[in-house]
Short mmCIF file of C-alpha atoms in Angstrom, two decimals:
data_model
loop_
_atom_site.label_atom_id
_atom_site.label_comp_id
_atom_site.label_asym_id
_atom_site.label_seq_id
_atom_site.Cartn_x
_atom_site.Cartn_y
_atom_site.Cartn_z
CA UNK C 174 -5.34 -3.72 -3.26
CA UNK C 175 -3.64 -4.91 0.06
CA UNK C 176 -0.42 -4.00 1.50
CA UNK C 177 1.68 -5.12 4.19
CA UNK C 178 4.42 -3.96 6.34
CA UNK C 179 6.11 -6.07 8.77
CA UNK C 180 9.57 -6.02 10.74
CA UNK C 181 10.75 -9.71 10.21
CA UNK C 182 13.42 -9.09 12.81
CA UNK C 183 15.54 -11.38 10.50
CA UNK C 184 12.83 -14.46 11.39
CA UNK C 185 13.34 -14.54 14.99
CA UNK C 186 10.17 -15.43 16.96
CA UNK C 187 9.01 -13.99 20.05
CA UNK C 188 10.01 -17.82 21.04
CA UNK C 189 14.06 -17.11 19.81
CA UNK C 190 13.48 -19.45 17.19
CA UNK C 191 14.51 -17.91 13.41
CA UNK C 192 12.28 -19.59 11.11
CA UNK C 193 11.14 -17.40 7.85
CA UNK C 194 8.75 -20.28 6.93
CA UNK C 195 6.60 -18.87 9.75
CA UNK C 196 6.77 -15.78 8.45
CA UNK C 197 5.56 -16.76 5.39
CA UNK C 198 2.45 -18.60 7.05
CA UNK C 199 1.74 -15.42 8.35
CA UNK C 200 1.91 -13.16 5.33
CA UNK C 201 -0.05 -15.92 3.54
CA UNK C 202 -3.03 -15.38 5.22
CA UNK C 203 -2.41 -11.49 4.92
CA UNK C 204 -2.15 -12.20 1.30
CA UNK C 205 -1.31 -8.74 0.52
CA UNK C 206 -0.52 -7.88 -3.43
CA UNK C 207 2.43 -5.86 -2.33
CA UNK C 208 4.25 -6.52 1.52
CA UNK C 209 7.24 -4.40 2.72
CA UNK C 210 9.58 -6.04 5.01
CA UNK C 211 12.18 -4.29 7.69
CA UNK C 212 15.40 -5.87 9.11
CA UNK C 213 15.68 -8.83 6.47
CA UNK C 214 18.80 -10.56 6.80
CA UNK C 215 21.05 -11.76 3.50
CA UNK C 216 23.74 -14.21 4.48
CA UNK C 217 25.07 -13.03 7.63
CA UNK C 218 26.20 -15.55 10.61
CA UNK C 219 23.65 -15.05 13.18
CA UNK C 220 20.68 -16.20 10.84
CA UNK C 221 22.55 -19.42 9.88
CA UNK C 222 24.06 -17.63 6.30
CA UNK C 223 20.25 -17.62 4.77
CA UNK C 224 19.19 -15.59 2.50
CA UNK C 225 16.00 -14.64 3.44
CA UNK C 226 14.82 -12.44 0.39
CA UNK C 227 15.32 -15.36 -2.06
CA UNK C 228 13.87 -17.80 0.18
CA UNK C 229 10.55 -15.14 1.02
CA UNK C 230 10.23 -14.80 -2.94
CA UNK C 231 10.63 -18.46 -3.35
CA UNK C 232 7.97 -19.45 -0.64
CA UNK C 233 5.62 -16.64 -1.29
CA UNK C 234 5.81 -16.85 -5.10
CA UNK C 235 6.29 -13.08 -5.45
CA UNK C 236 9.81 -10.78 -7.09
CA UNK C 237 11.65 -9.62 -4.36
CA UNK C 238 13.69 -6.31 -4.41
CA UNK C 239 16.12 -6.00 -1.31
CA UNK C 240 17.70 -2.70 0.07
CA UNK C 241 20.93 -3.97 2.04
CA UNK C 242 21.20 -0.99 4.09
CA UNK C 243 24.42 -2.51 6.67
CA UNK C 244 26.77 -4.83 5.19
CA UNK C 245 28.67 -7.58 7.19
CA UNK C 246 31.04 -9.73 5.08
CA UNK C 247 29.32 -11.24 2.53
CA UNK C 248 25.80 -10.34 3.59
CA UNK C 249 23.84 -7.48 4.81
CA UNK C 250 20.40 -6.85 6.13
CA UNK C 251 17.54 -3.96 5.09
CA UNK C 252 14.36 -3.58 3.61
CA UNK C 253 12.70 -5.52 1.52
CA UNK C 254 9.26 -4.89 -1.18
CA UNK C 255 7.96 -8.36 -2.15
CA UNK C 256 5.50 -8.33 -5.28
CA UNK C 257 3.61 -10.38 -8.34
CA UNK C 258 2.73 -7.01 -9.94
CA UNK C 259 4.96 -5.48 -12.53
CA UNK C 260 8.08 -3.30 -11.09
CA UNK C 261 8.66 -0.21 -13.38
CA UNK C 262 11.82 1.14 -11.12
CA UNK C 263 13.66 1.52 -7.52
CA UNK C 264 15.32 3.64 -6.31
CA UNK C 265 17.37 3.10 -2.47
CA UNK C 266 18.13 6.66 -0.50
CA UNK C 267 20.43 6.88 2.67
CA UNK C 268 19.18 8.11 5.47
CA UNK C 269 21.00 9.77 8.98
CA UNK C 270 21.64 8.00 11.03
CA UNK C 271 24.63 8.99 13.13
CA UNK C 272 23.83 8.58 16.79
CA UNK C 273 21.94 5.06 17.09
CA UNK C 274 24.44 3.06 19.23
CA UNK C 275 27.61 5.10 18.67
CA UNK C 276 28.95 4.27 21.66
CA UNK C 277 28.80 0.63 21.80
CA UNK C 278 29.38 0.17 17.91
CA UNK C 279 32.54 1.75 15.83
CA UNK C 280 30.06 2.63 12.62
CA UNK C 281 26.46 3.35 13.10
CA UNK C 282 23.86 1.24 11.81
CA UNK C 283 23.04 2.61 8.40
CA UNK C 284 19.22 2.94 7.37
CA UNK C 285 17.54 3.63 4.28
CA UNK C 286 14.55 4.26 2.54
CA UNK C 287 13.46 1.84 -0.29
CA UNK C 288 11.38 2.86 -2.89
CA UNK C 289 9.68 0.46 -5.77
CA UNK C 290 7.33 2.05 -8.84
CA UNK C 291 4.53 -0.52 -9.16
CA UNK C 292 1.83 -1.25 -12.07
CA UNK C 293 -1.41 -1.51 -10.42
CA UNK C 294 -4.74 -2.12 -11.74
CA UNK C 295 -5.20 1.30 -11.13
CA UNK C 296 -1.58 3.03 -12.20
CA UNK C 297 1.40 3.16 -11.04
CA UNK C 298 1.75 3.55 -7.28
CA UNK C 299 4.95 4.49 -5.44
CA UNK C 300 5.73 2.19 -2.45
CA UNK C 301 7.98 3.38 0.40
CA UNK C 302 9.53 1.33 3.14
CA UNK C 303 12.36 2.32 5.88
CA UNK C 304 13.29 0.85 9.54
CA UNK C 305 13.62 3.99 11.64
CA UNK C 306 16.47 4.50 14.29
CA UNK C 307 16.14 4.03 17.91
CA UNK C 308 17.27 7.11 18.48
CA UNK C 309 14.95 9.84 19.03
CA UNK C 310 17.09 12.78 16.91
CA UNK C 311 17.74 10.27 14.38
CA UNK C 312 14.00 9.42 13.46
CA UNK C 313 13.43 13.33 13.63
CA UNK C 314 16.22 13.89 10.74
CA UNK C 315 15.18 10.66 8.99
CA UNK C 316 11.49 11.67 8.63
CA UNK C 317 12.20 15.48 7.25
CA UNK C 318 14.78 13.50 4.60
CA UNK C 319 12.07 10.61 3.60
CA UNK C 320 9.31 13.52 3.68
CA UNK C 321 11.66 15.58 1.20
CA UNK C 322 12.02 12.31 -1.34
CA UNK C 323 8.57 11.22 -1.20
CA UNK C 324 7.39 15.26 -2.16
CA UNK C 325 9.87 15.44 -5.14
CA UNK C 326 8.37 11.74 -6.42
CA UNK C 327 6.05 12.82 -9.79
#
C-alpha cells in the first residue's frame, strides 16, 4: 500500500507556470494507491477557471473526493483524496482558523480536515488530510481539534 501527500499549490511550478499535467507526471511515478492533495483549486480566476479535481481524476484514472474549504464565486479550493479503491464514507470537519492573515484579508482563510473511509486489501483504513495555517496559534488549535476527530474515529 502507498500513499501520497502533496501541496499542489493549485499547479503552480517553482517556474510560475500552473500546469496540473505536471503534477500528474509526478504522482505517476509515485503511483501511490491512495494520494492526498492540499490547496487544489476548483474554478477560481487565478488558475484559468480549471477544475483541477476532475481533471487529476481524469488524468490519473482514480475517484476524486474534494473538500472546498474557501469559496470564491463559483469555485473554491481545499483538499483533495484521489483513489481506485472502494470509498465507504467522508466526512469534512472545520478547523480554526481565525488569525492567518486577518489583517490583510476581511475573512480568514478557512481550513479543514478531510477524511475518506477506504476498502483496502487489508480493511478499511481511515485517511486524513488538512493544509495547516501559517499562523503559529492557529496550527496549535488546529492540531488539538484534528487530534480530537481522529481519537473518536472507530
Amino acid at each position: 500500500m502507498r500513499l501520497v501527500t502533496y501541496n499542489i499549490r493549485g499547479g503552480l511550478g517553482m517556474d510560475g507556470v500552473r500546469s496540473t499535467s505536471r503534477i500528474v507526471e509526478v504522482l505517476k511515478k509515485i503511483d501511490a494507491d491512495i494520494i492526498c492533495l492540499q490547496e487544489v483549486h476548483q474554478r477560481l480566476p487565478w488558475s484559468g477557471m480549471r477544475d483541477q479535481p476532475g481533471h487529476l481524476s481524469r488524468l490519473l484514472g482514480k475517484r476524486v473526493l474534494f473538500q472546498a474549504n474557501y469559496g470564491y464565486g463559483l469555485g473554491g479550493f481545499g483538499n483533495a483524496i484521489l483513489t481506485a479503491l472502494p470509498i465507504a464514507a467522508t466526512q469534512s470537519y472545520r478547523l480554526p482558523n481565525r488569525r492567518e492573515r486577518s489583517k490583510i484579508l476581511r475573512l480568514p482563510e478557512k481550513r479543514g480536515l478531510f477524511q475518506a473511509d477506504i476498502e483496502t486489501p487489508g480493511g478499511r483504513l481511515s485517511v486524513f488530510t488538512t493544509h495547516w495555517s501559517l499562523h503559529a496559534d492557529d496550527r496549535m488549535e488546529m492540531a488539538v481539534e484534528a487530534a480530537l476527530w481522529i481519537q473518536s474515529v472507530k
